[in-house]
mmCIF file of C-alpha atoms in Angstrom:
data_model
loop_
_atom_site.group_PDB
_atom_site.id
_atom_site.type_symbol
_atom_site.label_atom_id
_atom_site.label_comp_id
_atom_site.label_asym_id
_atom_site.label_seq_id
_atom_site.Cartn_x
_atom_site.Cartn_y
_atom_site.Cartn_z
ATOM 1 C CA UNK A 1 0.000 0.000 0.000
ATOM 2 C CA UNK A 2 0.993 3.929 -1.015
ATOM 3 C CA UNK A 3 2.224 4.383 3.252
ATOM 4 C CA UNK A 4 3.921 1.368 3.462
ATOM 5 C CA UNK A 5 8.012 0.840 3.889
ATOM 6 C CA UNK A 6 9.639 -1.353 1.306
ATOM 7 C CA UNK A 7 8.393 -5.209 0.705
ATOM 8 C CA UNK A 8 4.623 -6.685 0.377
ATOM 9 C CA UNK A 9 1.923 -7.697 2.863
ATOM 10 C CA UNK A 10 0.873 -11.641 2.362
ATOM 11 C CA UNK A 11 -2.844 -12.939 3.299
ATOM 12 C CA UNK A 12 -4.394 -15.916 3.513
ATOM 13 C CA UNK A 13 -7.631 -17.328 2.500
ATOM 14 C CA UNK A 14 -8.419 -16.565 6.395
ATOM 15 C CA UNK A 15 -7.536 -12.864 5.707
ATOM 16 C CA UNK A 16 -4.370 -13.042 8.187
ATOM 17 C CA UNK A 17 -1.779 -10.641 7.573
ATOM 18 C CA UNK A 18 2.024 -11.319 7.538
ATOM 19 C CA UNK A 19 4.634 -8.302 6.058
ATOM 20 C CA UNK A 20 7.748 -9.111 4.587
ATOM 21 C CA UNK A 21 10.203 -6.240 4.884
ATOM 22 C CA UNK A 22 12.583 -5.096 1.983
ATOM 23 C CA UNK A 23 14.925 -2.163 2.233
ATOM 24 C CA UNK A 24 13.850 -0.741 -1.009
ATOM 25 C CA UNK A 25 10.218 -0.029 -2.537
ATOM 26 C CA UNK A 26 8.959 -2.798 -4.978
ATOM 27 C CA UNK A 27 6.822 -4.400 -7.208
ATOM 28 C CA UNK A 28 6.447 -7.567 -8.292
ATOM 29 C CA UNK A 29 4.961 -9.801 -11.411
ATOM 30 C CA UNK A 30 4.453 -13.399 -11.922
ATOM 31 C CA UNK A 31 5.970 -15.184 -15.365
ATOM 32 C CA UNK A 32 3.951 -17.541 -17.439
ATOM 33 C CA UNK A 33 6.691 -20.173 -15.825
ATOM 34 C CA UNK A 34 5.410 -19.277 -12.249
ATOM 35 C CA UNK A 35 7.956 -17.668 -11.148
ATOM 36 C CA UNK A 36 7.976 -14.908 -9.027
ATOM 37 C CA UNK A 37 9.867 -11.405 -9.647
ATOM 38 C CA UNK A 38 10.385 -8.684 -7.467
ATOM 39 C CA UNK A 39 11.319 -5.389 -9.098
ATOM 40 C CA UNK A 40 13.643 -2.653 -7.212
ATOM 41 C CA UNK A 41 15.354 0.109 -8.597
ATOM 42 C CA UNK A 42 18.479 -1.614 -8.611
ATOM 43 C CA UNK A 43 17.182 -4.223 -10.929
ATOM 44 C CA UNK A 44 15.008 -7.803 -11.126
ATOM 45 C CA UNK A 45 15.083 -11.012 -8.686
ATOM 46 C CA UNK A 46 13.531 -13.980 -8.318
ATOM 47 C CA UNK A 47 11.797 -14.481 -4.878
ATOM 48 C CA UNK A 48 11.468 -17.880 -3.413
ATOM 49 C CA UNK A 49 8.438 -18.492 -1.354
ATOM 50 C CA UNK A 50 9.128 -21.963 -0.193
ATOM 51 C CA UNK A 51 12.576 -20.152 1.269
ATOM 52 C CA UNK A 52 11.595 -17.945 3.641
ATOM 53 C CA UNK A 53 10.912 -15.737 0.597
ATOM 54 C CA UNK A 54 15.025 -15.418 -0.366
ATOM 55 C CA UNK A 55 15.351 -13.733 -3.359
ATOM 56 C CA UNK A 56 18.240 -14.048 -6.522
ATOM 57 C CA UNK A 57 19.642 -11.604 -8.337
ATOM 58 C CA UNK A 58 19.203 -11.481 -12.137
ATOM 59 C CA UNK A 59 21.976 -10.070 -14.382
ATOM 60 C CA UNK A 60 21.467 -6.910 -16.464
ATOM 61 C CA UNK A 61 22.439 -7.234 -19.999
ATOM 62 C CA UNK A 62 21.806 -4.790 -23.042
ATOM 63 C CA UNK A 63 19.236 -5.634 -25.221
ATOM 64 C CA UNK A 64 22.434 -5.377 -28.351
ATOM 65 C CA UNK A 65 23.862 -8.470 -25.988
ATOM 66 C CA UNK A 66 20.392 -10.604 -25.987
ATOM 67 C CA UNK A 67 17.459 -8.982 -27.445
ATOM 68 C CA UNK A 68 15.015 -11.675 -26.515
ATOM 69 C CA UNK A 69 13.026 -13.388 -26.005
ATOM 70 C CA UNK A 70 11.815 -12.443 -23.052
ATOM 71 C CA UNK A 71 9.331 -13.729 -20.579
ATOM 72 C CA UNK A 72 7.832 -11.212 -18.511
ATOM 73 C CA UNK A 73 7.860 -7.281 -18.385
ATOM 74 C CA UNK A 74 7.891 -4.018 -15.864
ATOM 75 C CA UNK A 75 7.786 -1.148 -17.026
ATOM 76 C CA UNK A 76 11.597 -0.119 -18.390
ATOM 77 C CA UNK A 77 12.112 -3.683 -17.818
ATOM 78 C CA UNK A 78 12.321 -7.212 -19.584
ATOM 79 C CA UNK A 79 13.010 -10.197 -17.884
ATOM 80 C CA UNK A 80 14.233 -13.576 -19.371
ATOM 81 C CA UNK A 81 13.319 -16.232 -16.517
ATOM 82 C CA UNK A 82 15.941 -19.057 -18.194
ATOM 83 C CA UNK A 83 18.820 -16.937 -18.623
ATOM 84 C CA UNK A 84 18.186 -14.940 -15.167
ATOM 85 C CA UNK A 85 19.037 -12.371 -17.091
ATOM 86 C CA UNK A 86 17.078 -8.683 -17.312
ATOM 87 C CA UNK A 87 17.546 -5.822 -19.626
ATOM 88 C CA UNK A 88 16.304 -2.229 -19.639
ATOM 89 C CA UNK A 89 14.687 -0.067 -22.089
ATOM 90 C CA UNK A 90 13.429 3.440 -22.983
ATOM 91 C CA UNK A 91 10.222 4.358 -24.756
ATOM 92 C CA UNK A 92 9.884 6.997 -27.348
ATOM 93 C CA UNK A 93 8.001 9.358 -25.327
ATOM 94 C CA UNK A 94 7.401 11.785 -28.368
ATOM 95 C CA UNK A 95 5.256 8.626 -30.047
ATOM 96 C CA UNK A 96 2.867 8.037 -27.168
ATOM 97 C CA UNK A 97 1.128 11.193 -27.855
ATOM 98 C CA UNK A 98 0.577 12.142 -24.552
ATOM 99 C CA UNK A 99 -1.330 14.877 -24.305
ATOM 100 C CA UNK A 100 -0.730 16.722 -20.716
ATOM 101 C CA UNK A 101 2.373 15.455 -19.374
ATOM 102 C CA UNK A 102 1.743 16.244 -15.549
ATOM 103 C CA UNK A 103 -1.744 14.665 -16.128
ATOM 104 C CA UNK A 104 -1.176 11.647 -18.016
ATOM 105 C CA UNK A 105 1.586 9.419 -18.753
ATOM 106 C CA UNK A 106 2.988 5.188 -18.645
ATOM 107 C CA UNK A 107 2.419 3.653 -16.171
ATOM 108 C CA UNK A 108 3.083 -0.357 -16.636
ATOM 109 C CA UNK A 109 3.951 -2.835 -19.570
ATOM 110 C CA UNK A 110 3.050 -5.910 -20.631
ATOM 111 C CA UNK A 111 4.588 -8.571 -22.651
ATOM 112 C CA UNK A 112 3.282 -9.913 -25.545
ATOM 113 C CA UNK A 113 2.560 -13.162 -26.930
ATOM 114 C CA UNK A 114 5.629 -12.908 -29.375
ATOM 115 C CA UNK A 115 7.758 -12.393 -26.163
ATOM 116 C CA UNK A 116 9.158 -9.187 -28.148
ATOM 117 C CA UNK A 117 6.561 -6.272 -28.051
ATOM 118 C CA UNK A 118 5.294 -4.766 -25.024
ATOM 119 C CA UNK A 119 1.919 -3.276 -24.411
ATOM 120 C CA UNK A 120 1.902 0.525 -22.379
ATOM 121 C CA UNK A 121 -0.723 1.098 -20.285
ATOM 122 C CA UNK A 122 -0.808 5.123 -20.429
ATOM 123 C CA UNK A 123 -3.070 6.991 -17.281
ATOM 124 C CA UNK A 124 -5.920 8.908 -18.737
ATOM 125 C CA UNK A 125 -5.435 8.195 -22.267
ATOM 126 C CA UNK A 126 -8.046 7.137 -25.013
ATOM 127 C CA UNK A 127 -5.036 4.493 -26.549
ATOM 128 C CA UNK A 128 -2.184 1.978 -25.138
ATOM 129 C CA UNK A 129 1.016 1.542 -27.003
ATOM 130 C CA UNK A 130 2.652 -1.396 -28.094
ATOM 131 C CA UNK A 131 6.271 -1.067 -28.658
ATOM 132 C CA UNK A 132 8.743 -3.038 -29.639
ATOM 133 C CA UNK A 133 12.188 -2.265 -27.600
ATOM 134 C CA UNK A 134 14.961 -3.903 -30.241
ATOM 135 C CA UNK A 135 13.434 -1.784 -33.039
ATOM 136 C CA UNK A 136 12.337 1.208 -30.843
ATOM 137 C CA UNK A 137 8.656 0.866 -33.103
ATOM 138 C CA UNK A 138 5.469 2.582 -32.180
ATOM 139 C CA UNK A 139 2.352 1.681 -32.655
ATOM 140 C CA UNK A 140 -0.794 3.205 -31.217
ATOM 141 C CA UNK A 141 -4.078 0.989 -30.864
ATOM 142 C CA UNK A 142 -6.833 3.314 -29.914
ATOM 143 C CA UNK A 143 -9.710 1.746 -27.280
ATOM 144 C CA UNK A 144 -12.439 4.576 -27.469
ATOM 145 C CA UNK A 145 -15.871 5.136 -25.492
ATOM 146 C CA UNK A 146 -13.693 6.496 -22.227
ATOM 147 C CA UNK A 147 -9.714 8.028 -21.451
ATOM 148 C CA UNK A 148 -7.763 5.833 -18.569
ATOM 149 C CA UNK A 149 -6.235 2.255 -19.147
ATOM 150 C CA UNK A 150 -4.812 0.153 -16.437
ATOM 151 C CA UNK A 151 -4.533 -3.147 -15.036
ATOM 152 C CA UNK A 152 -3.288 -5.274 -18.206
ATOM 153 C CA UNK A 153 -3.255 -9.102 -18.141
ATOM 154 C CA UNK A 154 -2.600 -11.704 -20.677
ATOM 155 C CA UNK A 155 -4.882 -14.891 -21.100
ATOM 156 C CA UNK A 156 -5.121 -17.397 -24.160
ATOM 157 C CA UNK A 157 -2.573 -14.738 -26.305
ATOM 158 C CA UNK A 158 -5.201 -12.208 -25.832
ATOM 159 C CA UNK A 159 -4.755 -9.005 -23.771
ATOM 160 C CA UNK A 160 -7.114 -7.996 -21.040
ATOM 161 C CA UNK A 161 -6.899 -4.110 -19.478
ATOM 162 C CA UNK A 162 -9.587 -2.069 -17.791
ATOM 163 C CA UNK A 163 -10.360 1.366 -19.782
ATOM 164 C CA UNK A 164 -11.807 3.389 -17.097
ATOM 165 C CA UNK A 165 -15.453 2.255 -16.942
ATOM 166 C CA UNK A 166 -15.328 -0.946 -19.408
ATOM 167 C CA UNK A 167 -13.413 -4.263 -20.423
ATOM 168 C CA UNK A 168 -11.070 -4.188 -23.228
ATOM 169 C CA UNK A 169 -9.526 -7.446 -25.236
ATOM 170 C CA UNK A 170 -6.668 -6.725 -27.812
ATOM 171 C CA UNK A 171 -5.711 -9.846 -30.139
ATOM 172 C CA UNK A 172 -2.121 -10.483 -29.040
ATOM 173 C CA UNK A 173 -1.183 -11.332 -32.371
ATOM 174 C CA UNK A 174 -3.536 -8.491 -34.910
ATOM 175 C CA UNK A 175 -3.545 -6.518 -32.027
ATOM 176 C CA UNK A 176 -7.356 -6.025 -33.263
ATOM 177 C CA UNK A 177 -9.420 -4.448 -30.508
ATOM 178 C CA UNK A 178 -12.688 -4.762 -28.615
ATOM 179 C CA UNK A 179 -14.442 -3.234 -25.916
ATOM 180 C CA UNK A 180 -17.439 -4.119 -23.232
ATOM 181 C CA UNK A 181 -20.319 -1.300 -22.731
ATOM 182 C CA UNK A 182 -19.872 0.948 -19.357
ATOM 183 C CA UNK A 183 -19.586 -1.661 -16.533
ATOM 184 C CA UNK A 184 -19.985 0.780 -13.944
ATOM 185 C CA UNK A 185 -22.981 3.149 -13.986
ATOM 186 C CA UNK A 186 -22.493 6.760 -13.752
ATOM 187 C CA UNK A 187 -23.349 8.140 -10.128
ATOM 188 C CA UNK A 188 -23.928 11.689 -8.650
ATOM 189 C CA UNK A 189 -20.680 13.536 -7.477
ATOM 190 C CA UNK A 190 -21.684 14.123 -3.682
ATOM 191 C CA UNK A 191 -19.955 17.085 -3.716
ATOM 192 C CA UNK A 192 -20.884 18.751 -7.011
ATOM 193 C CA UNK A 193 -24.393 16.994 -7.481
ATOM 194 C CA UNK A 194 -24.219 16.364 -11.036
ATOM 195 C CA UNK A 195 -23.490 12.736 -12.905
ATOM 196 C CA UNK A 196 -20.549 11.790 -13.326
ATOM 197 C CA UNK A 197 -18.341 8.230 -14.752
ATOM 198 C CA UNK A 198 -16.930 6.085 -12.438
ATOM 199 C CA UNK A 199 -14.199 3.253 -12.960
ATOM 200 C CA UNK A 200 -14.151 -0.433 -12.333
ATOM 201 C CA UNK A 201 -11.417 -2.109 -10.805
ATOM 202 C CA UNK A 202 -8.685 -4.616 -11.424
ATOM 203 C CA UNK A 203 -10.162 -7.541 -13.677
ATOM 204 C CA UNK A 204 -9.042 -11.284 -12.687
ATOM 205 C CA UNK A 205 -9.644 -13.877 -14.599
ATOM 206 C CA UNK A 206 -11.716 -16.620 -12.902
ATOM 207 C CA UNK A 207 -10.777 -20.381 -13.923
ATOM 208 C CA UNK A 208 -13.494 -21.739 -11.628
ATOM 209 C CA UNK A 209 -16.101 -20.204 -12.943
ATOM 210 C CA UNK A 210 -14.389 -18.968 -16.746
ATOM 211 C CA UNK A 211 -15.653 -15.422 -16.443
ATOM 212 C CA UNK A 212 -13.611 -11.892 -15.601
ATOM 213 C CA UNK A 213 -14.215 -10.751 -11.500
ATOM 214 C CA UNK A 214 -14.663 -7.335 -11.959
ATOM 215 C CA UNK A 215 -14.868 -5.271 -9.036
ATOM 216 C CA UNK A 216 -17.155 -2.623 -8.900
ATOM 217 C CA UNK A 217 -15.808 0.511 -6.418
ATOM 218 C CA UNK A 218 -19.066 2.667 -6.696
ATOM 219 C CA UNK A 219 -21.577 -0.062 -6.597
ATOM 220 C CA UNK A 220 -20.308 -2.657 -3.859
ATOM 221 C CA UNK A 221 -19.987 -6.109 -6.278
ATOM 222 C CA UNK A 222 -17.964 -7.692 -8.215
ATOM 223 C CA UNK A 223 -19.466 -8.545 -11.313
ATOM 224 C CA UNK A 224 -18.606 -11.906 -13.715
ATOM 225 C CA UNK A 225 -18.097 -10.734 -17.100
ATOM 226 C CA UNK A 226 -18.138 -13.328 -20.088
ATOM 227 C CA UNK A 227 -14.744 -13.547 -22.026
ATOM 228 C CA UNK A 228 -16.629 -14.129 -25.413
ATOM 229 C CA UNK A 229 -19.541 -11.319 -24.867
ATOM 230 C CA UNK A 230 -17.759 -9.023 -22.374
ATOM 231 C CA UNK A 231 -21.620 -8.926 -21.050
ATOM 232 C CA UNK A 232 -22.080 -9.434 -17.034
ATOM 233 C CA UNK A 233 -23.172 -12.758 -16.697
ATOM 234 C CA UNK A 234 -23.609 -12.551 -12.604
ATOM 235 C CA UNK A 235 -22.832 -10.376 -9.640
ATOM 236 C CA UNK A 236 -21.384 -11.478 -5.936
ATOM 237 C CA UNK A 237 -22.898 -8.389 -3.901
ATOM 238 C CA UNK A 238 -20.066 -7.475 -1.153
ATOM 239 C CA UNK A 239 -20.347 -4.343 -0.128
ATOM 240 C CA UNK A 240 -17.943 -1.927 0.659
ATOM 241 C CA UNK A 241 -16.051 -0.323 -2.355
ATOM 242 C CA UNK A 242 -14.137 -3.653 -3.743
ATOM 243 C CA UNK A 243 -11.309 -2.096 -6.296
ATOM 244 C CA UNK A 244 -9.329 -5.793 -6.505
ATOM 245 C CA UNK A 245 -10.184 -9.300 -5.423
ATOM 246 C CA UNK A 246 -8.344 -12.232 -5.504
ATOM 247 C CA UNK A 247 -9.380 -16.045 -5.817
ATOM 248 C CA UNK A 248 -8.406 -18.720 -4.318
ATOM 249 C CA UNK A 249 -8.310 -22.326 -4.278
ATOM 250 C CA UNK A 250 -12.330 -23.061 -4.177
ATOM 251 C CA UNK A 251 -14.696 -20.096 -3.846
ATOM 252 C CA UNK A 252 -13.329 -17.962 -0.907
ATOM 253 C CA UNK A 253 -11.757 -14.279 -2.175
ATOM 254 C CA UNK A 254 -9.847 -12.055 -1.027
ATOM 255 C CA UNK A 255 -10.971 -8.461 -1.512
ATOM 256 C CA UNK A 256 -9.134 -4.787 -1.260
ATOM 257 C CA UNK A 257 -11.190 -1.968 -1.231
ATOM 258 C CA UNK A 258 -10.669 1.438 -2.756
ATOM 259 C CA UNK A 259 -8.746 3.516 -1.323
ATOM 260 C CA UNK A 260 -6.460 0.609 -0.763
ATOM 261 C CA UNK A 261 -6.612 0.555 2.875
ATOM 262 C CA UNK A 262 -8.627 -2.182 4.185
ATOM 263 C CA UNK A 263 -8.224 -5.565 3.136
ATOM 264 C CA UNK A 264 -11.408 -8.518 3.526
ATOM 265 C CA UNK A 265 -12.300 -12.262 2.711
ATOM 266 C CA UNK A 266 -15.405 -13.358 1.675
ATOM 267 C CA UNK A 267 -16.111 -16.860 1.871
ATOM 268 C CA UNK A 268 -18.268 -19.273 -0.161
ATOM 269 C CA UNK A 269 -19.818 -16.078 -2.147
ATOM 270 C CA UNK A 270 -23.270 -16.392 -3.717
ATOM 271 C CA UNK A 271 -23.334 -15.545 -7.333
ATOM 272 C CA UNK A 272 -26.851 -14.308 -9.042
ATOM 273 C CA UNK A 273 -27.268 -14.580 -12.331
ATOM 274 C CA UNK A 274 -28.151 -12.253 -14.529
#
């Protein structure tokens, strides 16, 4: 969370908290392979949760010296799991068209099917950017209807990301493009009193029940969106405002609420169709 020191809080199914502490401020990813990375600003490792959570240090290498592929992707980063090997990169900020620089801007990246190209989520922008880092190539895919994409994920070579109020999927390989309605119905400001959008949170892909979770802030439920449709196909009312949930083995989930502060399980949830 935003206040926290360097490391990661861990839950269980339970909801029981347990912080690992790292000197630095971090991030991490999980590769198609499993395995887990932990980004700092000193560069990638792999972290070991059947060790006490030890973590080893990948070597940096130019993309010149090994320009893929690669197998998983921060931001400014590509990882090669194999080779335990990570290089960096710089995007051509003139070709993202960002419009307001203090208002917008990248914020994550993605890797692509082709382990090559990387997809750039960009904050409050009506496109992402897929770039490819050995050829320094641009190449804008527009997503329409509202401005703010986050939250990428790949499944089945296809690219998932939230674009403000709907769910977007992106052909991994055409790159062609399609988008849900609104998700999340427009509500009254309470402190201007007039209508206004609202956003949906992080989609997660559900393999028990093969929909999208998508967590609903301003309504209190997390809806289950179809993957061939993009149309809600049930709700789980929770309450509270969930922004990201998390399933686990069996039905029990593990929700965060916006303003990612508190943290909740909800067992066994009832889904009604819709």
């Amino acid at each position: 969370m935003a206040s926290d020191p360097g490391g990661f809080r861990l839950f269980d199914r339970k909801g029981h908290e347990t912080r690992i502490h790292l000197p630095d401020r971090s991030r991490l990813k999980q590769a198609d392979d499993g395995t887990l990375l932990l980004w700092q600003a000193d560069g990638i490792s792999a972290v070991d949760p059947t060790s006490d959570f030890s973590c080893q240090k990948f070597r940096e290498v130019s993309l010149e010296e090994h320009p893929g592929p690669w197998d998983s992707a921060f931001l400014g980063v590509l990882v090669d799991c194999p080779h335990r090997v990570f290089a960096r990169f710089d995007l051509d900020v003139e070709a993202l068209e960002i419009g307001d620089p203090g208002y917008s801007g990248p914020t994550d990246a993605t890797l692509l099917p082709d382990r090559r190209r990387v997809a750039i989520m960009i904050a409050r922008s009506p496109h992402i950017a897929i770039f490819d880092p050995a050829e320094r190539m641009t190449r804008l895919v527009v997503l329409g209807g509202s401005w703010g994409n986050n939250d990428a994920a790949l499944h089945d070579r296809t690219l998932w990301l939230t674009n403000y109020d709907r769910l977007c999927r992106i052909d991994g390989d055409t790159l062609e493009m399609r988008s849900s309605a609104p998700l999340q119905p427009r509500y009254r400001d309470p402190e201007h009193g007039f209508m206004t959008a609202a956003f949906i949170g992080v989609p997660r892909f559900s393999e028990t029940r093969g929909a999208w979770l998508i967590p609903r802030p301003y309504s209190g439920d997390i809806l289950t969106v179809s993957q061939d449709t993009l149309e809600p196909v049930g709700r789980i009312s929770c309450g509270g405002r969930p922004y990201d949930v998390v399933e686990f083995d069996g039905d029990d989930l593990l929700i965060l609420d916006h303003p990612m502060e508190t943290v909740r399980t909800l067992p066994n949830p009832l889904v009604e169709a819709l």
